[in-house]
Coordinates of C-alpha atoms in Angstrom, one line a residue:
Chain J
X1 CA 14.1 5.7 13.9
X2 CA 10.6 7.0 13.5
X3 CA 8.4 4.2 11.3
X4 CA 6.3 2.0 11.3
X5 CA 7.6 -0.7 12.5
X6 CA 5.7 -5.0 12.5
X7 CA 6.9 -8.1 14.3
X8 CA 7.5 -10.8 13.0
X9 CA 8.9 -10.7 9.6
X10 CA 7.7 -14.0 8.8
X11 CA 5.4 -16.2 9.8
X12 CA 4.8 -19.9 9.4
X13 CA 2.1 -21.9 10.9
X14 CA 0.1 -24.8 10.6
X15 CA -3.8 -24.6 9.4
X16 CA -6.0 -24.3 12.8
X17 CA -3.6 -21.9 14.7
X18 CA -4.1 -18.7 16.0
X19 CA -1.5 -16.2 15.4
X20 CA -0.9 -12.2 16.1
X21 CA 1.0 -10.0 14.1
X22 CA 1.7 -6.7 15.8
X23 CA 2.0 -3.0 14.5
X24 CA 3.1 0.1 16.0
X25 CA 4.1 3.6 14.6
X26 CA 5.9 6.3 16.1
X27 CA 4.9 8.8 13.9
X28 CA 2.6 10.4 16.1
X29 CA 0.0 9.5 13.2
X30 CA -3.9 9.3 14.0
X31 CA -4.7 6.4 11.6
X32 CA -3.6 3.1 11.2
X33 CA -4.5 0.1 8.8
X34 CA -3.8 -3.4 8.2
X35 CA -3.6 -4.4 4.4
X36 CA -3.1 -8.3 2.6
X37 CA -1.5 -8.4 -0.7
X38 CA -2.1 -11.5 -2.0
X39 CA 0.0 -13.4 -4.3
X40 CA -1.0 -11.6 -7.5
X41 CA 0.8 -8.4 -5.5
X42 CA -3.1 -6.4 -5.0
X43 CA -3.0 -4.9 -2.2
X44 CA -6.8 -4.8 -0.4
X45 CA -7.4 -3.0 2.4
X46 CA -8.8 -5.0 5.8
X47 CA -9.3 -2.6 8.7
X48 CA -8.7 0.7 9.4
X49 CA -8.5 2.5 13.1
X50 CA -8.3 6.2 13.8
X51 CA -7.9 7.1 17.5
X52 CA -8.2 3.4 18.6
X53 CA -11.8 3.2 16.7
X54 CA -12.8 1.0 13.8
X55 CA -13.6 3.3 10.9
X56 CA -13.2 0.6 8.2
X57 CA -13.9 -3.2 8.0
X58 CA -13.7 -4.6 4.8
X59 CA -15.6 -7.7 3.9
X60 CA -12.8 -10.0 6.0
X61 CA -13.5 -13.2 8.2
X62 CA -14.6 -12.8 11.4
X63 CA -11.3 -15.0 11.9
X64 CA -9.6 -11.9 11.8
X65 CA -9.8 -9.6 14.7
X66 CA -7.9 -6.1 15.1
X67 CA -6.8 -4.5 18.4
X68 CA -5.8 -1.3 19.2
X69 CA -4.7 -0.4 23.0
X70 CA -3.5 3.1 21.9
X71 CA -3.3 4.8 18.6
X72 CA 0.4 4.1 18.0
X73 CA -0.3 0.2 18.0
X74 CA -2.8 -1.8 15.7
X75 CA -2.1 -5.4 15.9
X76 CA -4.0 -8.4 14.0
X77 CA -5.4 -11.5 15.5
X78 CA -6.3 -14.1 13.6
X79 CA -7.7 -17.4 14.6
X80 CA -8.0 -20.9 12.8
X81 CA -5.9 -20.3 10.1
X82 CA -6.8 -20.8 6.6
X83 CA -4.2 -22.4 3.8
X84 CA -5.7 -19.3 2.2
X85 CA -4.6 -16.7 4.8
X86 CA -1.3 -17.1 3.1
X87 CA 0.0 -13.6 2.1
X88 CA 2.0 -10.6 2.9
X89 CA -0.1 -8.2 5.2
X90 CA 1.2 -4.7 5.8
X91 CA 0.2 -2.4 8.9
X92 CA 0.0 1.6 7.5
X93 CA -0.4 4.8 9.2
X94 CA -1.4 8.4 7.9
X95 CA -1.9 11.5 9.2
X96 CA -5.6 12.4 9.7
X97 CA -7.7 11.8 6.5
X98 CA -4.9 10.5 3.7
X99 CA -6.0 13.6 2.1
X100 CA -2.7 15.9 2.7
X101 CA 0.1 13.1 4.0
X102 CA -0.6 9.6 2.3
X103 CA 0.6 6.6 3.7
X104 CA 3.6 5.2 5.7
X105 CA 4.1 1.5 5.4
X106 CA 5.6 -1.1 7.6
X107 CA 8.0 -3.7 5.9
X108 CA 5.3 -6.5 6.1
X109 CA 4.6 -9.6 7.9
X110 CA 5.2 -13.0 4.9
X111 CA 2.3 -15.5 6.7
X112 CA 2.7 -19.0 5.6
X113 CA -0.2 -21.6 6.8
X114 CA 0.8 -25.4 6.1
Chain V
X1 CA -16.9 1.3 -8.4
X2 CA -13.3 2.6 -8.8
X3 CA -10.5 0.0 -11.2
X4 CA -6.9 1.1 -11.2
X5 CA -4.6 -0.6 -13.8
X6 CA -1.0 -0.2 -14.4
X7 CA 0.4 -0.8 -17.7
X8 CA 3.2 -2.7 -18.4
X9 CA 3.1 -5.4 -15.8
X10 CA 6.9 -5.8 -16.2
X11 CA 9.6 -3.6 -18.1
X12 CA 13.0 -4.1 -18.7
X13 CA 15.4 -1.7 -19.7
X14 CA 18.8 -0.6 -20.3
X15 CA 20.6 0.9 -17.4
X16 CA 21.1 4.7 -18.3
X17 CA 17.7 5.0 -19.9
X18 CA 14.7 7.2 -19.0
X19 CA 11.5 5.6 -18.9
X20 CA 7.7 6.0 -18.1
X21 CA 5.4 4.0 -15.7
X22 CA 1.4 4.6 -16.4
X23 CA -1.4 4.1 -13.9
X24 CA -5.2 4.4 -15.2
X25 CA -8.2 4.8 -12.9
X26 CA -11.8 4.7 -14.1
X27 CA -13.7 7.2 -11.6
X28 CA -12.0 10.4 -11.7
X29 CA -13.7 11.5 -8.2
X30 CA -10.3 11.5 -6.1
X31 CA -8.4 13.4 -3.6
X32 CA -4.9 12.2 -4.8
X33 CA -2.9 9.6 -6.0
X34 CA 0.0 8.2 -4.7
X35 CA 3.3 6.5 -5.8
X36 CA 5.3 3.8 -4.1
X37 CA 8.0 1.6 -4.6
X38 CA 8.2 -1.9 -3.4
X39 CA 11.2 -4.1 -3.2
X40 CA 11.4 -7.7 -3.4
X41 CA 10.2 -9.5 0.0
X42 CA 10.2 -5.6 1.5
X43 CA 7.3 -3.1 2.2
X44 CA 6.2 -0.3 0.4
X45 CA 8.2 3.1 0.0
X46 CA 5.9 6.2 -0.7
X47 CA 7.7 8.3 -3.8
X48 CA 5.0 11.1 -4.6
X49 CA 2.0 12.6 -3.6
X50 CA -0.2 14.3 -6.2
X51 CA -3.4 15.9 -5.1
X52 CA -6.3 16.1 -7.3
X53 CA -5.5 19.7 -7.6
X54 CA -1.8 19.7 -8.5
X55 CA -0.4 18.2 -12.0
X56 CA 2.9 17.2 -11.3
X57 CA 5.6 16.3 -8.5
X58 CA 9.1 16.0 -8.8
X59 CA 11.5 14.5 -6.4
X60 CA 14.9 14.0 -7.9
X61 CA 15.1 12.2 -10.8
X62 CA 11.2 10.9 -10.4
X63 CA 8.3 12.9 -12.1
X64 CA 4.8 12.4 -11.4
X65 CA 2.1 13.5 -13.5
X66 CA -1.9 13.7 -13.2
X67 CA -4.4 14.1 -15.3
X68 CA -7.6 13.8 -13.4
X69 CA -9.7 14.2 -16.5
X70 CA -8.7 11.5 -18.4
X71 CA -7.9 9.5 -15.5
X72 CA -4.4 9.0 -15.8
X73 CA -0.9 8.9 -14.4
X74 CA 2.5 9.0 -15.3
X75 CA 5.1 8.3 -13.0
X76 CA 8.7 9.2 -15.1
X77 CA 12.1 8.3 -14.5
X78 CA 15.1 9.8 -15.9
X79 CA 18.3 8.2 -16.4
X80 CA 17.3 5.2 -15.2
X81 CA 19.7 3.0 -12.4
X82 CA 19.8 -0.6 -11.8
X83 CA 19.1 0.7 -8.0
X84 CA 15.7 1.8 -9.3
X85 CA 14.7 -2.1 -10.2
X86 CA 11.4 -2.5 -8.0
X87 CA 7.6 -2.8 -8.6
X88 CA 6.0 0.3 -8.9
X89 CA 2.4 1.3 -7.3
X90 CA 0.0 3.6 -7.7
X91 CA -2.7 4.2 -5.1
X92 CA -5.4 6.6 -5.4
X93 CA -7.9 8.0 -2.7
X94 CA -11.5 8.5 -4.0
X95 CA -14.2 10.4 -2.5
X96 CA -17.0 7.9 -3.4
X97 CA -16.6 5.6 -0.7
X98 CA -13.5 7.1 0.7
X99 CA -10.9 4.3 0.1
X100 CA -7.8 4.0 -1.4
X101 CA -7.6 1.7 -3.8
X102 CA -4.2 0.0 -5.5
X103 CA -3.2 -1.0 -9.1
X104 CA -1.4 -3.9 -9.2
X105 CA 2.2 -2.8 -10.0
X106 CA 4.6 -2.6 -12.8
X107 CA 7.9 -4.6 -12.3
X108 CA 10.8 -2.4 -13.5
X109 CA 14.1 -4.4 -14.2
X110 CA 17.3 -2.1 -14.8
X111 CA 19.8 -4.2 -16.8
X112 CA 23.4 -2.8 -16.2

């Protein structure tokens, strides 16, 4: 199936950990993000790759820390979890600029920190 | 600095009836706006793409609408299902500082 596809579906750690959360597409798409949708369901953008560069970085934590070893993966590293990391995050590709194709999401990764 | 809104937060409705979703934006500067569906624990399903330059988009029984002037969307739905109970998003792209920014959804209950 071509998608975009994130391991694991849920995620529960305790507060201190340091967790990954991995993306990939197949989609043959230049850009990838990572977004959190916190629990009043707004979803904010964090990062945003194209070609395995950096093009956006939101105001986020240094705690958090995207990698990209090839265009069709984007994974999230995040270390010394925060009770306030708690959240759904999605990984997204497009197409180029979003201009023409908007986005693709993955089905989310539910992060739980005890 | 670009504010999407989404009004109602929630709607129910009667299954068989056809109903309209709305989604504002403040700064009319964008390159398109985007529709999605989102079910419970799930991810996001992309509906309709409108660019800045088109009005409408149709897929099935979905209708999107834009009106870039006043900064406003419709997303219709016609003989509404209780398979179309979701929350509803709109996204749109804008060419200030080249982001897309979300609303925060409409939950859409279809009682059979």
């Amino acid at each position: 199936d071509t998608a975009v596809s994130q391991t694991p579906k849920y995620l529960v750690t305790q507060m201190g950990n340091d967790k990954s959360i991995k993306c990939e597409q197949n989609l043959g798409h230049d850009t990838m993000y990572w977004y959190k949708q916190d629990s009043k369901k707004f979803l904010k953008i964090m990062f945003s790759y194209n070609n395995k560069e950096l093009i956006i970085n939101e105001t986020v934590p240094n705690r958090f820390s995207p990698k990209s070893p090839d265009k069709a993966h984007l994974n999230l590293h995040i270390n010394s979890l925060e009770l306030g990391d708690s959240a759904v995050y999605f990984c997204a590709s497009s197409q180029g600029a979003i201009l023409n194709y908007g986005y693709t999401f993955g089905s989310g990764t539910r992060l739980t920190v005890v | 600095k670009q504010e999407v809104t989404q009004i109602p937060a929630a709607l129910s409705v009667p299954e068989g009836e056809n109903l309209v979703l709305n989604c504002s934006f403040t700064d009319s500067a964008i390159y398109n706006l985007q529709w999605f569906r989102q079910d419970p624990g799930k991810g996001l399903t992309s509906l309709l793409l409108i660019q800045s330059s088109q009005r409408e988009q149709t897929s099935g029984r979905l209708n999107a609408s834009l009106d870039k002037s006043s900064g406003r969307s419709t997303l219709y739905i016609a003989a509404s299902q209780p398979g179309d109970s979701a929350t509803y998003l709109c996204a749109v792209y804008e060419t200030s500082y080249d982001k897309v920014i979300f609303g925060p959804g409409t939950s859409l209950s279809v009682i059979p």
